[in-house]
Amino acid sequence: MELKEDMFGDDFHTPELTVIGEDAIPVSTDKKHVTLNVRSTDTEDNLKMLNVWVNGVPDAANRIEDLQGQTDKRKLSVELSEGVNTIQLAVQNDKGASSLKKSFKIKYEGKHEKHDLYIVGIGVARYKNITPLAYMDKDVIDLIDLYKKQEGMMFKKVHSELLTNDQVTHDSIMKTKHFLATSKVDDTVIVFFSGHGKIEGDENYLATYAWADKQPSKTGLAYTALENLLDNAPARKKLLLVNACHSG
């Protein structure tokens, strides 16, 4: 939500969110899912979006972007992670105003076991139009190989996707979201990009193989798009590594 001074007039208000039966929600459970009965209201504007976070990570499975009207009631099934889960909920109206976050904690005491790693490596050493970089493709290959050695040790299984040099296009990177979508909440996701970084206007770009300075949106990947790959993955342990200029 972008806050502007003219939003804080006398008529400024926010929607409200209530978890019905909140007192009956357990503080600990051996069940993997918890059901929440949520009621959202707005006295003046239409509701638009419901957001849920678990341990600070957006819960994509319970993100509702098409709320209608000024009242909404629904049941949410939130999958718990191992250990303590801090669950937060908030509703937003069509003016961009958000309710206060409703927050509570539930400890999952079910069976603990090893989980999987999903790693995406994207490295460009050789470019079609711009200066090459040494070892950028080797870096991502070596990192994937390092983690593959942890299969059966740190992780139950290690799943990987590798894109190097001319394989690195906007579309090929975005398609990795289908790979990451197969992860589960207790899994770990790592995305590693190594290559040129560029700034065009107000946007930071990661340079794909065919980067052209006059076509940044077509030949590069906006940094925010790479972040979105992580946001939409079910796994809640996520790490984004970027070895590129302007990545800080």
mmCIF file of C-alpha atoms in Angstrom:
data_model
loop_
_atom_site.group_PDB
_atom_site.id
_atom_site.type_symbol
_atom_site.label_atom_id
_atom_site.label_comp_id
_atom_site.label_asym_id
_atom_site.label_seq_id
_atom_site.Cartn_x
_atom_site.Cartn_y
_atom_site.Cartn_z
ATOM 1 C CA MET A 1 0.000 0.000 0.000
ATOM 2 C CA GLU A 2 1.397 3.399 -1.000
ATOM 3 C CA LEU A 3 0.575 5.939 1.722
ATOM 4 C CA LYS A 4 -0.276 9.468 0.574
ATOM 5 C CA GLU A 5 -1.017 12.517 2.692
ATOM 6 C CA ASP A 6 -4.490 13.040 1.209
ATOM 7 C CA MET A 7 -5.525 9.578 2.436
ATOM 8 C CA PHE A 8 -5.464 10.695 6.070
ATOM 9 C CA GLY A 9 -8.508 12.933 6.048
ATOM 10 C CA ASP A 10 -11.352 12.928 8.562
ATOM 11 C CA ASP A 11 -13.030 10.097 6.659
ATOM 12 C CA PHE A 12 -9.987 7.782 6.660
ATOM 13 C CA HIS A 13 -10.837 4.329 7.949
ATOM 14 C CA THR A 14 -9.658 0.754 7.716
ATOM 15 C CA PRO A 15 -11.480 -2.570 7.328
ATOM 16 C CA GLU A 16 -11.734 -5.003 10.235
ATOM 17 C CA LEU A 17 -10.892 -8.690 10.502
ATOM 18 C CA THR A 18 -12.114 -11.092 13.186
ATOM 19 C CA VAL A 19 -11.232 -14.733 13.778
ATOM 20 C CA ILE A 20 -14.446 -16.307 15.048
ATOM 21 C CA GLY A 21 -13.881 -18.660 17.967
ATOM 22 C CA GLU A 22 -10.339 -17.419 18.472
ATOM 23 C CA ASP A 23 -10.362 -18.532 22.122
ATOM 24 C CA ALA A 24 -10.844 -22.145 20.987
ATOM 25 C CA ILE A 25 -7.747 -22.178 18.757
ATOM 26 C CA PRO A 26 -5.208 -24.522 20.377
ATOM 27 C CA VAL A 27 -1.805 -23.249 21.486
ATOM 28 C CA SER A 28 -0.326 -26.615 20.485
ATOM 29 C CA THR A 29 -1.492 -29.513 18.310
ATOM 30 C CA ASP A 30 -0.282 -32.662 16.593
ATOM 31 C CA LYS A 31 -2.572 -31.979 13.626
ATOM 32 C CA LYS A 32 -0.910 -30.632 10.492
ATOM 33 C CA HIS A 33 -3.706 -28.176 9.607
ATOM 34 C CA VAL A 34 -5.666 -25.664 11.637
ATOM 35 C CA THR A 35 -9.070 -24.324 10.526
ATOM 36 C CA LEU A 36 -9.767 -20.612 10.971
ATOM 37 C CA ASN A 37 -13.198 -19.016 10.620
ATOM 38 C CA VAL A 38 -12.529 -15.503 9.369
ATOM 39 C CA ARG A 39 -14.948 -12.581 9.109
ATOM 40 C CA SER A 40 -13.911 -9.407 7.266
ATOM 41 C CA THR A 41 -15.949 -6.192 7.159
ATOM 42 C CA ASP A 42 -15.738 -2.633 5.870
ATOM 43 C CA THR A 43 -18.392 -0.035 6.626
ATOM 44 C CA GLU A 44 -17.666 2.200 3.623
ATOM 45 C CA ASP A 45 -15.550 0.546 0.924
ATOM 46 C CA ASN A 46 -15.510 -2.836 -0.761
ATOM 47 C CA LEU A 47 -13.139 -5.521 0.407
ATOM 48 C CA LYS A 48 -10.435 -6.619 -2.012
ATOM 49 C CA MET A 49 -7.742 -8.925 -0.593
ATOM 50 C CA LEU A 50 -7.128 -11.291 2.319
ATOM 51 C CA ASN A 51 -3.531 -12.043 3.294
ATOM 52 C CA VAL A 52 -2.143 -14.733 5.582
ATOM 53 C CA TRP A 53 1.443 -15.061 6.818
ATOM 54 C CA VAL A 54 3.069 -17.947 8.689
ATOM 55 C CA ASN A 55 6.310 -17.051 10.462
ATOM 56 C CA GLY A 56 6.497 -13.902 8.373
ATOM 57 C CA VAL A 57 6.173 -15.767 5.056
ATOM 58 C CA PRO A 58 3.137 -15.143 2.791
ATOM 59 C CA ASP A 59 0.866 -18.197 2.675
ATOM 60 C CA ALA A 60 0.067 -18.311 -1.041
ATOM 61 C CA ALA A 61 -2.515 -21.077 -0.542
ATOM 62 C CA ASN A 62 -4.685 -18.722 1.511
ATOM 63 C CA ARG A 63 -4.129 -15.457 -0.362
ATOM 64 C CA ILE A 64 -7.543 -14.322 -1.628
ATOM 65 C CA GLU A 65 -7.356 -11.500 -4.196
ATOM 66 C CA ASP A 66 -10.964 -11.274 -5.377
ATOM 67 C CA LEU A 67 -13.060 -10.407 -2.330
ATOM 68 C CA GLN A 68 -16.411 -8.802 -3.123
ATOM 69 C CA GLY A 69 -18.712 -6.467 -1.200
ATOM 70 C CA GLN A 70 -18.291 -5.111 2.324
ATOM 71 C CA THR A 71 -18.594 -8.388 4.250
ATOM 72 C CA ASP A 72 -16.824 -11.693 3.763
ATOM 73 C CA LYS A 73 -16.969 -14.910 5.788
ATOM 74 C CA ARG A 74 -14.855 -17.955 4.990
ATOM 75 C CA LYS A 75 -13.006 -20.926 6.445
ATOM 76 C CA LEU A 76 -9.263 -21.124 5.941
ATOM 77 C CA SER A 77 -7.186 -24.272 6.331
ATOM 78 C CA VAL A 78 -3.651 -23.244 7.284
ATOM 79 C CA GLU A 79 -0.918 -25.872 7.101
ATOM 80 C CA LEU A 80 1.432 -25.719 10.063
ATOM 81 C CA SER A 81 5.209 -25.911 9.891
ATOM 82 C CA GLU A 82 7.301 -27.840 12.380
ATOM 83 C CA GLY A 83 7.745 -26.025 15.682
ATOM 84 C CA VAL A 84 6.106 -22.707 16.590
ATOM 85 C CA ASN A 85 3.895 -21.077 13.953
ATOM 86 C CA THR A 86 3.154 -17.362 14.201
ATOM 87 C CA ILE A 87 0.021 -16.896 12.081
ATOM 88 C CA GLN A 88 -1.017 -13.403 10.994
ATOM 89 C CA LEU A 89 -4.038 -12.297 8.977
ATOM 90 C CA ALA A 90 -5.096 -8.952 7.490
ATOM 91 C CA VAL A 91 -7.718 -7.768 5.024
ATOM 92 C CA GLN A 92 -7.391 -4.909 2.542
ATOM 93 C CA ASN A 93 -10.113 -2.815 0.897
ATOM 94 C CA ASP A 94 -10.229 -1.493 -2.661
ATOM 95 C CA LYS A 95 -8.785 1.858 -1.536
ATOM 96 C CA GLY A 96 -5.610 0.116 -0.360
ATOM 97 C CA ALA A 97 -6.259 0.484 3.376
ATOM 98 C CA SER A 98 -5.464 -2.570 5.482
ATOM 99 C CA SER A 99 -6.850 -3.828 8.769
ATOM 100 C CA LEU A 100 -4.654 -4.340 11.788
ATOM 101 C CA LYS A 101 -2.985 -7.746 11.700
ATOM 102 C CA LYS A 102 -4.614 -10.454 13.776
ATOM 103 C CA SER A 103 -1.825 -12.583 15.229
ATOM 104 C CA PHE A 104 -1.533 -15.759 17.296
ATOM 105 C CA LYS A 105 0.851 -18.672 17.818
ATOM 106 C CA ILE A 106 0.356 -22.431 17.477
ATOM 107 C CA LYS A 107 3.030 -25.025 18.180
ATOM 108 C CA TYR A 108 2.993 -28.075 15.926
ATOM 109 C CA GLU A 109 4.005 -31.144 17.928
ATOM 110 C CA GLY A 110 3.608 -33.794 15.249
ATOM 111 C CA LYS A 111 6.307 -36.027 13.826
ATOM 112 C CA HIS A 112 9.528 -34.289 12.822
ATOM 113 C CA GLU A 113 11.494 -35.584 9.871
ATOM 114 C CA LYS A 114 13.932 -34.489 7.165
ATOM 115 C CA HIS A 115 12.534 -32.486 4.277
ATOM 116 C CA ASP A 116 13.513 -31.673 0.696
ATOM 117 C CA LEU A 117 15.570 -28.910 -0.868
ATOM 118 C CA TYR A 118 14.554 -27.226 -4.124
ATOM 119 C CA ILE A 119 17.387 -25.227 -5.683
ATOM 120 C CA VAL A 120 17.393 -23.144 -8.870
ATOM 121 C CA GLY A 121 20.769 -22.059 -10.270
ATOM 122 C CA ILE A 122 20.926 -19.319 -12.921
ATOM 123 C CA GLY A 123 24.381 -18.318 -14.165
ATOM 124 C CA VAL A 124 25.528 -16.332 -17.181
ATOM 125 C CA ALA A 125 29.230 -16.077 -18.019
ATOM 126 C CA ARG A 126 28.850 -15.691 -21.816
ATOM 127 C CA TYR A 127 26.509 -12.995 -23.122
ATOM 128 C CA LYS A 128 25.271 -12.399 -26.648
ATOM 129 C CA ASN A 129 25.725 -8.617 -26.697
ATOM 130 C CA ILE A 130 27.692 -7.492 -23.651
ATOM 131 C CA THR A 131 30.967 -8.171 -21.818
ATOM 132 C CA PRO A 132 31.421 -11.770 -20.607
ATOM 133 C CA LEU A 133 32.024 -12.585 -16.952
ATOM 134 C CA ALA A 134 34.342 -15.266 -15.632
ATOM 135 C CA TYR A 135 33.030 -18.238 -13.633
ATOM 136 C CA MET A 136 29.408 -17.083 -13.232
ATOM 137 C CA ASP A 137 28.066 -20.307 -14.747
ATOM 138 C CA LYS A 138 30.575 -22.394 -12.771
ATOM 139 C CA ASP A 139 29.461 -20.738 -9.528
ATOM 140 C CA VAL A 140 25.883 -21.969 -9.811
ATOM 141 C CA ILE A 141 26.952 -25.431 -11.009
ATOM 142 C CA ASP A 142 29.296 -25.773 -8.021
ATOM 143 C CA LEU A 143 26.623 -24.638 -5.539
ATOM 144 C CA ILE A 144 24.107 -27.164 -6.851
ATOM 145 C CA ASP A 145 26.743 -29.914 -6.719
ATOM 146 C CA LEU A 146 27.562 -28.935 -3.132
ATOM 147 C CA TYR A 147 23.952 -29.256 -2.025
ATOM 148 C CA LYS A 148 23.387 -32.499 -3.918
ATOM 149 C CA LYS A 149 25.974 -34.049 -1.602
ATOM 150 C CA GLN A 150 23.600 -33.255 1.285
ATOM 151 C CA GLU A 151 20.873 -35.571 -0.017
ATOM 152 C CA GLY A 152 20.095 -38.115 2.685
ATOM 153 C CA MET A 153 22.032 -36.035 5.215
ATOM 154 C CA MET A 154 20.795 -32.465 5.714
ATOM 155 C CA PHE A 155 17.885 -33.000 3.299
ATOM 156 C CA LYS A 156 15.742 -36.006 2.437
ATOM 157 C CA LYS A 157 16.000 -35.246 -1.287
ATOM 158 C CA VAL A 158 17.620 -32.478 -3.322
ATOM 159 C CA HIS A 159 15.744 -31.286 -6.424
ATOM 160 C CA SER A 160 17.520 -28.909 -8.803
ATOM 161 C CA GLU A 161 17.047 -26.881 -11.969
ATOM 162 C CA LEU A 162 20.042 -25.358 -13.735
ATOM 163 C CA LEU A 163 20.083 -22.599 -16.372
ATOM 164 C CA THR A 164 23.381 -21.355 -17.794
ATOM 165 C CA ASN A 165 24.472 -18.961 -20.548
ATOM 166 C CA ASP A 166 22.131 -19.109 -23.598
ATOM 167 C CA GLN A 167 19.566 -21.085 -21.565
ATOM 168 C CA VAL A 168 18.984 -17.992 -19.430
ATOM 169 C CA THR A 169 15.979 -16.140 -20.850
ATOM 170 C CA HIS A 170 13.145 -14.267 -19.191
ATOM 171 C CA ASP A 171 10.726 -17.096 -20.021
ATOM 172 C CA SER A 172 12.999 -19.917 -18.876
ATOM 173 C CA ILE A 173 13.541 -18.238 -15.509
ATOM 174 C CA MET A 174 9.820 -17.609 -14.999
ATOM 175 C CA LYS A 175 9.036 -21.248 -15.836
ATOM 176 C CA THR A 176 10.999 -22.335 -12.769
ATOM 177 C CA LYS A 177 7.990 -21.223 -10.699
ATOM 178 C CA HIS A 178 6.304 -24.510 -11.681
ATOM 179 C CA PHE A 179 9.287 -26.396 -10.274
ATOM 180 C CA LEU A 180 9.252 -24.387 -7.042
ATOM 181 C CA ALA A 181 5.477 -24.824 -6.737
ATOM 182 C CA THR A 182 6.010 -28.540 -6.077
ATOM 183 C CA SER A 183 7.757 -27.777 -2.777
ATOM 184 C CA LYS A 184 5.948 -28.243 0.549
ATOM 185 C CA VAL A 185 5.756 -25.899 3.535
ATOM 186 C CA ASP A 186 8.536 -27.613 5.500
ATOM 187 C CA ASP A 187 10.900 -27.784 2.520
ATOM 188 C CA THR A 188 13.666 -25.311 1.732
ATOM 189 C CA VAL A 189 13.963 -23.257 -1.469
ATOM 190 C CA ILE A 190 17.147 -21.588 -2.755
ATOM 191 C CA VAL A 191 17.321 -19.407 -5.875
ATOM 192 C CA PHE A 192 20.801 -18.296 -6.983
ATOM 193 C CA PHE A 193 21.464 -15.830 -9.827
ATOM 194 C CA SER A 194 25.007 -15.026 -10.940
ATOM 195 C CA GLY A 195 25.602 -12.582 -13.788
ATOM 196 C CA HIS A 196 25.349 -8.947 -14.831
ATOM 197 C CA GLY A 197 23.043 -6.588 -12.948
ATOM 198 C CA LYS A 198 21.679 -3.427 -14.551
ATOM 199 C CA ILE A 199 19.701 -0.348 -13.527
ATOM 200 C CA GLU A 200 17.299 1.188 -16.044
ATOM 201 C CA GLY A 201 15.152 4.034 -14.745
ATOM 202 C CA ASP A 202 13.777 3.071 -11.344
ATOM 203 C CA GLU A 203 14.016 -0.675 -11.950
ATOM 204 C CA ASN A 204 16.814 -3.111 -11.151
ATOM 205 C CA TYR A 205 17.295 -5.819 -13.775
ATOM 206 C CA LEU A 206 19.215 -9.066 -13.932
ATOM 207 C CA ALA A 207 20.743 -9.469 -17.388
ATOM 208 C CA THR A 208 19.701 -12.539 -19.336
ATOM 209 C CA TYR A 209 21.878 -14.002 -22.134
ATOM 210 C CA ALA A 210 20.435 -11.704 -24.824
ATOM 211 C CA TRP A 211 20.435 -8.501 -22.753
ATOM 212 C CA ALA A 212 20.102 -5.313 -24.822
ATOM 213 C CA ASP A 213 20.388 -1.904 -23.167
ATOM 214 C CA LYS A 214 17.544 -0.452 -25.244
ATOM 215 C CA GLN A 215 15.120 -3.277 -24.350
ATOM 216 C CA PRO A 216 15.551 -3.927 -20.629
ATOM 217 C CA SER A 217 12.020 -5.193 -19.979
ATOM 218 C CA LYS A 218 12.223 -7.677 -22.870
ATOM 219 C CA THR A 219 15.799 -8.896 -22.451
ATOM 220 C CA GLY A 220 16.194 -8.691 -18.689
ATOM 221 C CA LEU A 221 14.428 -9.911 -15.582
ATOM 222 C CA ALA A 222 13.211 -7.347 -13.086
ATOM 223 C CA TYR A 223 14.596 -8.045 -9.612
ATOM 224 C CA THR A 224 11.040 -7.999 -8.234
ATOM 225 C CA ALA A 225 10.085 -10.839 -10.606
ATOM 226 C CA LEU A 226 12.814 -13.003 -9.095
ATOM 227 C CA GLU A 227 11.483 -12.216 -5.627
ATOM 228 C CA ASN A 228 7.988 -13.225 -6.774
ATOM 229 C CA LEU A 229 9.287 -16.689 -7.678
ATOM 230 C CA LEU A 230 10.049 -17.171 -4.000
ATOM 231 C CA ASP A 231 6.819 -15.590 -2.745
ATOM 232 C CA ASN A 232 4.689 -18.056 -4.692
ATOM 233 C CA ALA A 233 6.562 -21.173 -3.549
ATOM 234 C CA PRO A 234 4.793 -23.099 -0.738
ATOM 235 C CA ALA A 235 8.102 -23.704 1.114
ATOM 236 C CA ARG A 236 8.560 -21.319 4.047
ATOM 237 C CA LYS A 237 12.341 -21.550 4.332
ATOM 238 C CA LYS A 238 13.591 -19.469 1.423
ATOM 239 C CA LEU A 239 16.935 -18.032 0.405
ATOM 240 C CA LEU A 240 17.626 -15.698 -2.534
ATOM 241 C CA LEU A 241 21.264 -15.303 -3.547
ATOM 242 C CA VAL A 242 22.255 -12.694 -6.159
ATOM 243 C CA ASN A 243 25.815 -12.227 -7.341
ATOM 244 C CA ALA A 244 25.440 -9.181 -9.613
ATOM 245 C CA CYS A 245 26.132 -5.468 -9.764
ATOM 246 C CA HIS A 246 23.501 -3.350 -7.968
ATOM 247 C CA SER A 247 22.144 -6.426 -6.156
ATOM 248 C CA GLY A 248 22.439 -4.711 -2.759
#
